[in-house]
PDB file of C-alpha atoms in Angstrom:
ATOM      1  CA  MET A  29       9.501 -17.648   5.498  1.00  0.00           C
ATOM      2  CA  SER A  30       6.699 -20.038   6.725  1.00  0.00           C
ATOM      3  CA  ALA A  31       6.422 -23.634   5.060  1.00  0.00           C
ATOM      4  CA  ALA A  32       3.185 -22.392   3.270  1.00  0.00           C
ATOM      5  CA  GLN A  33       5.447 -19.256   1.847  1.00  0.00           C
ATOM      6  CA  SER A  34       8.430 -21.611   1.128  1.00  0.00           C
ATOM      7  CA  SER A  35       6.103 -24.028  -0.953  1.00  0.00           C
ATOM      8  CA  LEU A  36       5.317 -21.262  -3.510  1.00  0.00           C
ATOM      9  CA  ASP A  37       7.701 -20.386  -6.463  1.00  0.00           C
ATOM     10  CA  LEU A  38       8.058 -16.730  -5.725  1.00  0.00           C
ATOM     11  CA  PRO A  39      10.263 -15.583  -8.221  1.00  0.00           C
ATOM     12  CA  ARG A  40       8.251 -17.075 -10.819  1.00  0.00           C
ATOM     13  CA  LEU A  41       4.891 -15.486  -9.351  1.00  0.00           C
ATOM     14  CA  LEU A  42       6.651 -12.082  -9.090  1.00  0.00           C
ATOM     15  CA  ASP A  43       7.603 -12.244 -12.682  1.00  0.00           C
ATOM     16  CA  THR A  44       4.089 -13.430 -13.973  1.00  0.00           C
ATOM     17  CA  ALA A  45       2.448 -10.970 -11.887  1.00  0.00           C
ATOM     18  CA  GLY A  46       4.787  -8.040 -13.206  1.00  0.00           C
ATOM     19  CA  SER A  47       3.990  -8.941 -16.730  1.00  0.00           C
ATOM     20  CA  VAL A  48       0.086  -8.834 -16.122  1.00  0.00           C
ATOM     21  CA  LEU A  49       0.690  -5.387 -14.603  1.00  0.00           C
ATOM     22  CA  ASP A  50       2.384  -4.382 -17.780  1.00  0.00           C
ATOM     23  CA  ALA A  51      -0.279  -5.480 -19.922  1.00  0.00           C
ATOM     24  CA  ALA A  52      -2.625  -3.052 -17.888  1.00  0.00           C
ATOM     25  CA  VAL A  53      -0.292   0.057 -17.909  1.00  0.00           C
ATOM     26  CA  GLU A  54      -1.538   1.269 -21.307  1.00  0.00           C
ATOM     27  CA  THR A  55      -5.226   1.241 -20.088  1.00  0.00           C
ATOM     28  CA  PHE A  56      -4.329   3.054 -16.974  1.00  0.00           C
ATOM     29  CA  VAL A  57      -2.385   5.584 -18.548  1.00  0.00           C
ATOM     30  CA  GLU A  58      -5.178   6.453 -21.447  1.00  0.00           C
ATOM     31  CA  GLY A  59      -7.669   6.657 -18.642  1.00  0.00           C
ATOM     32  CA  LEU A  60      -6.150   9.331 -16.450  1.00  0.00           C
ATOM     33  CA  GLY A  61      -8.796  11.936 -15.424  1.00  0.00           C
ATOM     34  CA  ALA A  62     -11.598   9.402 -15.578  1.00  0.00           C
ATOM     35  CA  PRO A  63     -14.640  10.737 -13.798  1.00  0.00           C
ATOM     36  CA  SER A  64     -16.383   8.838 -11.053  1.00  0.00           C
ATOM     37  CA  ALA A  65     -18.599   5.837 -11.989  1.00  0.00           C
ATOM     38  CA  VAL A  66     -19.646   4.345  -8.898  1.00  0.00           C
ATOM     39  CA  HIS A  67     -20.214   6.409  -5.887  1.00  0.00           C
ATOM     40  CA  LYS A  68     -19.061   4.722  -2.539  1.00  0.00           C
ATOM     41  CA  GLY A  69     -19.979   7.729  -0.015  1.00  0.00           C
ATOM     42  CA  GLY A  70     -18.448  10.820   0.921  1.00  0.00           C
ATOM     43  CA  THR A  71     -15.609  11.716  -1.805  1.00  0.00           C
ATOM     44  CA  ASP A  72     -14.743   8.104  -2.359  1.00  0.00           C
ATOM     45  CA  PHE A  73     -15.590   6.722  -5.759  1.00  0.00           C
ATOM     46  CA  ALA A  74     -14.519   4.277  -8.445  1.00  0.00           C
ATOM     47  CA  THR A  75     -13.899   5.166 -12.158  1.00  0.00           C
ATOM     48  CA  GLN A  76     -14.737   2.852 -15.002  1.00  0.00           C
ATOM     49  CA  VAL A  77     -10.990   2.117 -15.154  1.00  0.00           C
ATOM     50  CA  ASP A  78     -11.247   0.678 -11.722  1.00  0.00           C
ATOM     51  CA  LEU A  79     -13.777  -1.480 -12.888  1.00  0.00           C
ATOM     52  CA  ASP A  80     -12.127  -2.627 -16.070  1.00  0.00           C
ATOM     53  CA  LEU A  81      -8.816  -3.049 -15.099  1.00  0.00           C
ATOM     54  CA  GLU A  82      -9.955  -5.203 -11.709  1.00  0.00           C
ATOM     55  CA  ARG A  83     -11.625  -7.450 -14.241  1.00  0.00           C
ATOM     56  CA  GLN A  84      -8.730  -7.737 -16.617  1.00  0.00           C
ATOM     57  CA  ILE A  85      -6.212  -8.082 -14.255  1.00  0.00           C
ATOM     58  CA  SER A  86      -7.922 -10.656 -11.967  1.00  0.00           C
ATOM     59  CA  ALA A  87      -8.903 -12.912 -14.922  1.00  0.00           C
ATOM     60  CA  GLU A  88      -5.419 -13.020 -16.218  1.00  0.00           C
ATOM     61  CA  LEU A  89      -3.905 -13.612 -12.628  1.00  0.00           C
ATOM     62  CA  GLU A  90      -6.296 -16.537 -11.834  1.00  0.00           C
ATOM     63  CA  ASP A  91      -5.801 -17.964 -15.443  1.00  0.00           C
ATOM     64  CA  ARG A  92      -1.707 -17.817 -14.948  1.00  0.00           C
ATOM     65  CA  THR A  93      -1.286 -18.498 -11.499  1.00  0.00           C
ATOM     66  CA  GLN A  94      -4.384 -20.610 -10.338  1.00  0.00           C
ATOM     67  CA  ILE A  95      -4.380 -18.677  -7.351  1.00  0.00           C
ATOM     68  CA  PRO A  96      -7.521 -16.498  -6.678  1.00  0.00           C
ATOM     69  CA  VAL A  97      -7.927 -12.747  -6.574  1.00  0.00           C
ATOM     70  CA  HIS A  98      -9.484 -10.346  -3.959  1.00  0.00           C
ATOM     71  CA  GLY A  99     -10.036  -7.019  -5.491  1.00  0.00           C
ATOM     72  CA  GLU A 100     -11.330  -3.748  -4.013  1.00  0.00           C
ATOM     73  CA  GLU A 101     -14.144  -3.315  -6.421  1.00  0.00           C
ATOM     74  CA  PHE A 102     -15.542  -6.829  -6.713  1.00  0.00           C
ATOM     75  CA  GLY A 103     -14.174  -8.767  -3.560  1.00  0.00           C
ATOM     76  CA  GLY A 104     -13.293 -12.347  -4.129  1.00  0.00           C
ATOM     77  CA  ALA A 105     -11.621 -15.091  -1.927  1.00  0.00           C
ATOM     78  CA  ASP A 106     -11.046 -14.409   1.716  1.00  0.00           C
ATOM     79  CA  PRO A 107      -7.498 -13.142   2.075  1.00  0.00           C
ATOM     80  CA  ILE A 108      -7.067 -14.679   5.480  1.00  0.00           C
ATOM     81  CA  ASP A 109      -6.716 -18.064   4.116  1.00  0.00           C
ATOM     82  CA  GLY A 110      -3.689 -17.657   1.427  1.00  0.00           C
ATOM     83  CA  PRO A 111      -2.403 -17.964  -1.010  1.00  0.00           C
ATOM     84  CA  VAL A 112      -4.699 -15.071  -2.533  1.00  0.00           C
ATOM     85  CA  TRP A 113      -3.916 -12.098  -4.720  1.00  0.00           C
ATOM     86  CA  VAL A 114      -5.051  -8.431  -3.313  1.00  0.00           C
ATOM     87  CA  LEU A 115      -5.460  -6.287  -5.832  1.00  0.00           C
ATOM     88  CA  ASP A 116      -6.323  -2.442  -6.036  1.00  0.00           C
ATOM     89  CA  PRO A 117      -6.468  -1.507  -9.828  1.00  0.00           C
ATOM     90  CA  VAL A 118      -6.401   2.096  -9.288  1.00  0.00           C
ATOM     91  CA  ASP A 119      -4.886   3.419  -5.848  1.00  0.00           C
ATOM     92  CA  GLY A 120      -5.212   7.250  -5.419  1.00  0.00           C
ATOM     93  CA  THR A 121      -8.541   7.318  -7.325  1.00  0.00           C
ATOM     94  CA  PHE A 122      -9.047  10.929  -6.363  1.00  0.00           C
ATOM     95  CA  ASN A 123      -5.513  11.478  -7.651  1.00  0.00           C
ATOM     96  CA  TYR A 124      -6.311   9.533 -10.878  1.00  0.00           C
ATOM     97  CA  SER A 125      -9.430  11.386 -11.674  1.00  0.00           C
ATOM     98  CA  ALA A 126      -7.997  14.849 -11.162  1.00  0.00           C
ATOM     99  CA  GLY A 127      -5.082  13.910 -13.574  1.00  0.00           C
ATOM    100  CA  MET A 128      -2.531  13.971 -10.653  1.00  0.00           C
ATOM    101  CA  PRO A 129       0.323  11.402 -11.391  1.00  0.00           C
ATOM    102  CA  LEU A 130       0.398  10.024  -7.683  1.00  0.00           C
ATOM    103  CA  THR A 131      -1.440   7.231  -8.347  1.00  0.00           C
ATOM    104  CA  GLY A 132      -0.856   3.530  -9.329  1.00  0.00           C
ATOM    105  CA  ILE A 133      -1.797  -0.433  -9.438  1.00  0.00           C
ATOM    106  CA  LEU A 134      -1.163  -2.376  -6.304  1.00  0.00           C
ATOM    107  CA  LEU A 135      -0.886  -5.876  -6.150  1.00  0.00           C
ATOM    108  CA  GLY A 136      -0.209  -8.094  -3.034  1.00  0.00           C
ATOM    109  CA  LEU A 137       0.101 -11.709  -2.459  1.00  0.00           C
ATOM    110  CA  VAL A 138      -0.949 -12.642   0.884  1.00  0.00           C
ATOM    111  CA  VAL A 139      -0.219 -16.227   2.450  1.00  0.00           C
ATOM    112  CA  ASP A 140      -2.439 -17.145   5.543  1.00  0.00           C
ATOM    113  CA  GLY A 141      -2.617 -13.415   5.910  1.00  0.00           C
ATOM    114  CA  GLU A 142       1.056 -12.543   5.797  1.00  0.00           C
ATOM    115  CA  ALA A 143       2.293 -10.238   3.189  1.00  0.00           C
ATOM    116  CA  THR A 144       4.735 -12.378   0.956  1.00  0.00           C
ATOM    117  CA  LEU A 145       4.880 -10.656  -2.499  1.00  0.00           C
ATOM    118  CA  GLY A 146       4.060  -6.766  -3.226  1.00  0.00           C
ATOM    119  CA  LEU A 147       4.119  -4.921  -6.880  1.00  0.00           C
ATOM    120  CA  THR A 148       3.598  -1.300  -7.012  1.00  0.00           C
ATOM    121  CA  TRP A 149       3.194   0.039 -10.527  1.00  0.00           C
ATOM    122  CA  LEU A 150       3.073   3.802 -10.824  1.00  0.00           C
ATOM    123  CA  PRO A 151       2.839   4.343 -14.674  1.00  0.00           C
ATOM    124  CA  LEU A 152       2.559   8.054 -14.608  1.00  0.00           C
ATOM    125  CA  LEU A 153       6.054   8.335 -12.721  1.00  0.00           C
ATOM    126  CA  ASP A 154       7.622   5.402 -14.862  1.00  0.00           C
ATOM    127  CA  ARG A 155       8.370   3.462 -11.510  1.00  0.00           C
ATOM    128  CA  LYS A 156       7.998  -0.266 -10.917  1.00  0.00           C
ATOM    129  CA  TYR A 157       8.496  -1.440  -7.463  1.00  0.00           C
ATOM    130  CA  ALA A 158       8.377  -5.157  -6.697  1.00  0.00           C
ATOM    131  CA  ALA A 159       9.650  -7.597  -4.179  1.00  0.00           C
ATOM    132  CA  HIS A 160       8.979 -10.982  -2.579  1.00  0.00           C
ATOM    133  CA  ALA A 161       9.743 -12.270   0.849  1.00  0.00           C
ATOM    134  CA  ASP A 162      13.518 -12.594   1.704  1.00  0.00           C
ATOM    135  CA  GLY A 163      14.147 -11.088  -1.791  1.00  0.00           C
ATOM    136  CA  PRO A 164      15.513  -7.735  -2.670  1.00  0.00           C
ATOM    137  CA  LEU A 165      13.507  -4.686  -3.565  1.00  0.00           C
ATOM    138  CA  MET A 166      13.541  -4.291  -7.150  1.00  0.00           C
ATOM    139  CA  VAL A 167      12.986  -0.719  -8.740  1.00  0.00           C
ATOM    140  CA  ASN A 168      12.428  -0.912 -12.389  1.00  0.00           C
ATOM    141  CA  GLY A 169      13.825  -4.552 -12.838  1.00  0.00           C
ATOM    142  CA  VAL A 170      17.033  -3.572 -10.864  1.00  0.00           C
ATOM    143  CA  ALA A 171      17.656  -4.638  -7.269  1.00  0.00           C
ATOM    144  CA  VAL A 172      18.358  -1.639  -4.983  1.00  0.00           C
ATOM    145  CA  GLU A 173      20.231  -1.667  -1.611  1.00  0.00           C
ATOM    146  CA  SER A 174      18.492  -0.878   1.513  1.00  0.00           C
ATOM    147  CA  PRO A 175      18.085   2.712   2.093  1.00  0.00           C
ATOM    148  CA  PRO A 176      19.908   4.540   5.167  1.00  0.00           C
ATOM    149  CA  ASP A 177      18.201   4.294   8.365  1.00  0.00           C
ATOM    150  CA  LEU A 178      18.316   7.851   9.465  1.00  0.00           C
ATOM    151  CA  ALA A 179      16.830   9.237  12.650  1.00  0.00           C
ATOM    152  CA  LEU A 180      13.274  10.498  12.635  1.00  0.00           C
ATOM    153  CA  ASP A 181      14.388  14.108  12.659  1.00  0.00           C
ATOM    154  CA  GLU A 182      16.132  13.410   9.714  1.00  0.00           C
ATOM    155  CA  SER A 183      13.446  11.894   7.731  1.00  0.00           C
ATOM    156  CA  ALA A 184      10.101  12.913   5.627  1.00  0.00           C
ATOM    157  CA  ILE A 185       7.340  11.055   6.834  1.00  0.00           C
ATOM    158  CA  ALA A 186       4.159  10.248   4.738  1.00  0.00           C
ATOM    159  CA  PHE A 187       1.007  10.814   6.688  1.00  0.00           C
ATOM    160  CA  GLY A 188      -2.520   9.302   5.422  1.00  0.00           C
ATOM    161  CA  PRO A 189      -5.143  12.039   4.509  1.00  0.00           C
ATOM    162  CA  PHE A 190      -8.085  12.370   7.009  1.00  0.00           C
ATOM    163  CA  ASN A 191     -11.056  14.733   7.803  1.00  0.00           C
ATOM    164  CA  ALA A 192     -10.204  16.154  11.446  1.00  0.00           C
ATOM    165  CA  ALA A 193     -14.006  15.909  12.290  1.00  0.00           C
ATOM    166  CA  GLY A 194     -14.388  12.457  11.069  1.00  0.00           C
ATOM    167  CA  ARG A 195     -15.029   9.428  13.537  1.00  0.00           C
ATOM    168  CA  GLY A 196     -14.698   5.849  13.332  1.00  0.00           C
ATOM    169  CA  ARG A 197     -11.559   3.501  14.392  1.00  0.00           C
ATOM    170  CA  TYR A 198      -9.186   6.424  14.327  1.00  0.00           C
ATOM    171  CA  ALA A 199     -11.157   9.520  15.006  1.00  0.00           C
ATOM    172  CA  GLY A 200      -9.945  12.445  12.926  1.00  0.00           C
ATOM    173  CA  ALA A 201      -9.431  14.869  16.038  1.00  0.00           C
ATOM    174  CA  LYS A 202      -6.596  12.139  17.172  1.00  0.00           C
ATOM    175  CA  ARG A 203      -5.108  11.908  13.957  1.00  0.00           C
ATOM    176  CA  ALA A 204      -4.859  15.663  13.824  1.00  0.00           C
ATOM    177  CA  ASP A 205      -3.301  15.505  17.380  1.00  0.00           C
ATOM    178  CA  LEU A 206      -0.622  13.185  16.145  1.00  0.00           C
ATOM    179  CA  LEU A 207      -0.007  15.076  12.896  1.00  0.00           C
ATOM    180  CA  ARG A 208       0.769  17.877  14.825  1.00  0.00           C
ATOM    181  CA  ALA A 209       3.016  16.135  17.298  1.00  0.00           C
ATOM    182  CA  LEU A 210       5.066  14.754  14.289  1.00  0.00           C
ATOM    183  CA  SER A 211       5.271  18.191  12.781  1.00  0.00           C
ATOM    184  CA  SER A 212       8.131  19.059  15.443  1.00  0.00           C
ATOM    185  CA  ARG A 213       9.720  15.518  15.640  1.00  0.00           C
ATOM    186  CA  VAL A 214      10.386  14.972  11.799  1.00  0.00           C
ATOM    187  CA  ALA A 215      12.266  16.678   9.084  1.00  0.00           C
ATOM    188  CA  ARG A 216       9.127  16.983   6.757  1.00  0.00           C
ATOM    189  CA  ILE A 217       5.699  15.993   6.704  1.00  0.00           C
ATOM    190  CA  ARG A 218       4.044  14.847   3.006  1.00  0.00           C
ATOM    191  CA  MET A 219       0.375  13.930   2.287  1.00  0.00           C
ATOM    192  CA  THR A 220       0.259  12.395  -1.386  1.00  0.00           C
ATOM    193  CA  GLY A 221      -3.316  10.724  -1.189  1.00  0.00           C
ATOM    194  CA  SER A 222      -2.180   7.304  -2.219  1.00  0.00           C
ATOM    195  CA  THR A 223      -1.143   4.614   0.331  1.00  0.00           C
ATOM    196  CA  GLY A 224       0.637   2.803  -2.607  1.00  0.00           C
ATOM    197  CA  VAL A 225       3.023   5.746  -3.167  1.00  0.00           C
ATOM    198  CA  ASP A 226       3.607   6.314   0.497  1.00  0.00           C
ATOM    199  CA  MET A 227       4.816   2.812   1.102  1.00  0.00           C
ATOM    200  CA  ALA A 228       6.902   2.407  -2.250  1.00  0.00           C
ATOM    201  CA  PHE A 229       8.656   5.718  -1.409  1.00  0.00           C
ATOM    202  CA  THR A 230       9.158   4.386   2.042  1.00  0.00           C
ATOM    203  CA  ALA A 231      10.679   1.035   0.814  1.00  0.00           C
ATOM    204  CA  SER A 232      12.959   3.116  -1.570  1.00  0.00           C
ATOM    205  CA  GLY A 233      14.221   5.651   1.028  1.00  0.00           C
ATOM    206  CA  VAL A 234      12.121   8.498  -0.601  1.00  0.00           C
ATOM    207  CA  PHE A 235      10.455   8.797   2.674  1.00  0.00           C
ATOM    208  CA  GLY A 236      11.796   7.498   6.028  1.00  0.00           C
ATOM    209  CA  GLY A 237       8.572   6.360   6.860  1.00  0.00           C
ATOM    210  CA  ALA A 238       4.534   6.265   6.336  1.00  0.00           C
ATOM    211  CA  VAL A 239       1.547   6.344   8.494  1.00  0.00           C
ATOM    212  CA  ALA A 240      -1.693   4.856   7.015  1.00  0.00           C
ATOM    213  CA  PHE A 241      -4.950   4.628   8.738  1.00  0.00           C
ATOM    214  CA  GLY A 242      -6.892   2.550   6.436  1.00  0.00           C
ATOM    215  CA  ARG A 243      -7.580  -1.327   7.275  1.00  0.00           C
ATOM    216  CA  HIS A 244      -8.098  -2.654   3.651  1.00  0.00           C
ATOM    217  CA  PRO A 245      -5.478  -5.094   2.431  1.00  0.00           C
ATOM    218  CA  TRP A 246      -5.490  -3.854  -1.198  1.00  0.00           C
ATOM    219  CA  ASP A 247      -4.001  -0.865   0.015  1.00  0.00           C
ATOM    220  CA  ASN A 248      -1.590  -2.069   2.336  1.00  0.00           C
ATOM    221  CA  ALA A 249      -0.306  -5.573   1.601  1.00  0.00           C
ATOM    222  CA  ALA A 250       1.833  -4.643  -1.609  1.00  0.00           C
ATOM    223  CA  GLY A 251       3.680  -1.708   0.539  1.00  0.00           C
ATOM    224  CA  ALA A 252       4.176  -3.802   3.555  1.00  0.00           C
ATOM    225  CA  ALA A 253       5.650  -6.661   1.562  1.00  0.00           C
ATOM    226  CA  LEU A 254       7.965  -3.978  -0.257  1.00  0.00           C
ATOM    227  CA  VAL A 255       9.090  -2.320   2.852  1.00  0.00           C
ATOM    228  CA  ARG A 256       9.870  -5.365   4.536  1.00  0.00           C
ATOM    229  CA  ALA A 257      11.968  -6.538   1.708  1.00  0.00           C
ATOM    230  CA  ALA A 258      13.953  -3.631   1.683  1.00  0.00           C
ATOM    231  CA  GLY A 259      14.715  -4.217   5.616  1.00  0.00           C
ATOM    232  CA  GLY A 260      11.974  -2.291   6.940  1.00  0.00           C
ATOM    233  CA  VAL A 261       9.279  -2.819   9.625  1.00  0.00           C
ATOM    234  CA  ALA A 262       5.509  -2.932   8.930  1.00  0.00           C
ATOM    235  CA  THR A 263       3.199  -2.871  11.761  1.00  0.00           C
ATOM    236  CA  ASP A 264      -0.373  -1.367  12.704  1.00  0.00           C
ATOM    237  CA  LEU A 265      -0.706   1.676  14.980  1.00  0.00           C
ATOM    238  CA  ALA A 266      -0.549  -0.556  18.045  1.00  0.00           C
ATOM    239  CA  GLY A 267       2.855  -1.796  17.171  1.00  0.00           C
ATOM    240  CA  GLU A 268       1.711  -5.464  16.027  1.00  0.00           C
ATOM    241  CA  ARG A 269       3.159  -7.104  12.957  1.00  0.00           C
ATOM    242  CA  TRP A 270       1.115  -6.135   9.954  1.00  0.00           C
ATOM    243  CA  THR A 271      -1.079  -8.878   8.536  1.00  0.00           C
ATOM    244  CA  VAL A 272      -4.200  -8.919   6.427  1.00  0.00           C
ATOM    245  CA  ALA A 273      -6.370  -8.436   9.367  1.00  0.00           C
ATOM    246  CA  SER A 274      -4.685  -5.496  10.693  1.00  0.00           C
ATOM    247  CA  PRO A 275      -6.744  -2.112  11.045  1.00  0.00           C
ATOM    248  CA  SER A 276      -3.974   0.107   9.928  1.00  0.00           C
ATOM    249  CA  LEU A 277      -0.263   0.323   8.732  1.00  0.00           C
ATOM    250  CA  VAL A 278       2.820   2.081   9.984  1.00  0.00           C
ATOM    251  CA  ALA A 279       5.865   1.443   8.169  1.00  0.00           C
ATOM    252  CA  GLY A 280       9.496   2.637   7.866  1.00  0.00           C
ATOM    253  CA  ALA A 281      13.054   1.754   8.216  1.00  0.00           C
ATOM    254  CA  PRO A 282      13.819   0.326  11.795  1.00  0.00           C
ATOM    255  CA  THR A 283      14.913   3.509  13.595  1.00  0.00           C
ATOM    256  CA  VAL A 284      12.120   5.360  11.902  1.00  0.00           C
ATOM    257  CA  HIS A 285       9.457   3.091  12.799  1.00  0.00           C
ATOM    258  CA  ALA A 286      10.787   2.819  16.212  1.00  0.00           C
ATOM    259  CA  GLY A 287      10.838   6.631  16.285  1.00  0.00           C
ATOM    260  CA  LEU A 288       7.349   6.935  14.831  1.00  0.00           C
ATOM    261  CA  MET A 289       5.937   4.139  17.467  1.00  0.00           C
ATOM    262  CA  ALA A 290       7.278   6.435  20.265  1.00  0.00           C
ATOM    263  CA  VAL A 291       5.651   9.553  19.192  1.00  0.00           C
ATOM    264  CA  ILE A 292       2.045   7.826  18.586  1.00  0.00           C
ATOM    265  CA  ASP A 293       2.344   5.984  22.047  1.00  0.00           C
ATOM    266  CA  GLU A 294       3.086   9.242  23.722  1.00  0.00           C
ATOM    267  CA  THR A 295       0.215  11.194  21.774  1.00  0.00           C
ATOM    268  CA  VAL A 296      -2.539   8.893  21.747  1.00  0.00           C
ATOM    269  CA  GLU A 297      -3.277   6.780  25.016  1.00  0.00           C
ATOM    270  CA  ASP A 298      -6.685   5.340  23.497  1.00  0.00           C
ATOM    271  CA  TRP A 299      -7.770   5.695  19.781  1.00  0.00           C
ATOM    272  CA  SER A 300     -11.397   4.809  20.915  1.00  0.00           C
ATOM    273  CA  ALA A 301     -11.655   7.110  23.755  1.00  0.00           C
TER     274      ALA A 301
END
């Protein structure tokens, strides 16, 4: 850990953050199926539960830890200069609004941009994943061993949802090319619609690895921390170590991650071309 990370009482912060998220679970569960309240463009939206939970969780975290929060809905402190909490009050909002249980609350602590602590609460699956740097992965409060480091062709891989006609930093057509290439190299491909679910399942060994094309730290920070605590690797699509400034997230057990990066490098020479 860096000097800035080691100066924090990470076990205490993890316990405090867990109790804050526990207090939000009832509202989260009761709001399942909530409709769109704020349209963000395309099929992206926020529900009233997103807004209410972000206000509740942010206020309590700041009061109890004296660390500022940057949330998906209302922004906040610049997460480049830590320590800063990064919060997604409802990850997988489309799933949540549709009544699908693959959705949760994501909370990460970044210190000078580094994923230092992560919590992923999946209330509808009765699963709570938590870890801090150099600490074990905790599932429902119990430390678990690192998952087996399988070969790529033995592993299920989570893949982020996309529109094949989409453009942007990672064009949809090239994502489709990568999906096609992986389909013959891995045991199974799964698309859950929730980065938080994908990364928590990767950390705990349900998935061998995961590919997420989003850049938002509230989607990625908690998962990067969980995967690393479980002995895995978290980088961007270029293979650079994940930080809060990274444009994407590729995570997995070491052998799986290396295999994923090999397929990515073979398949897409230039994402911007």
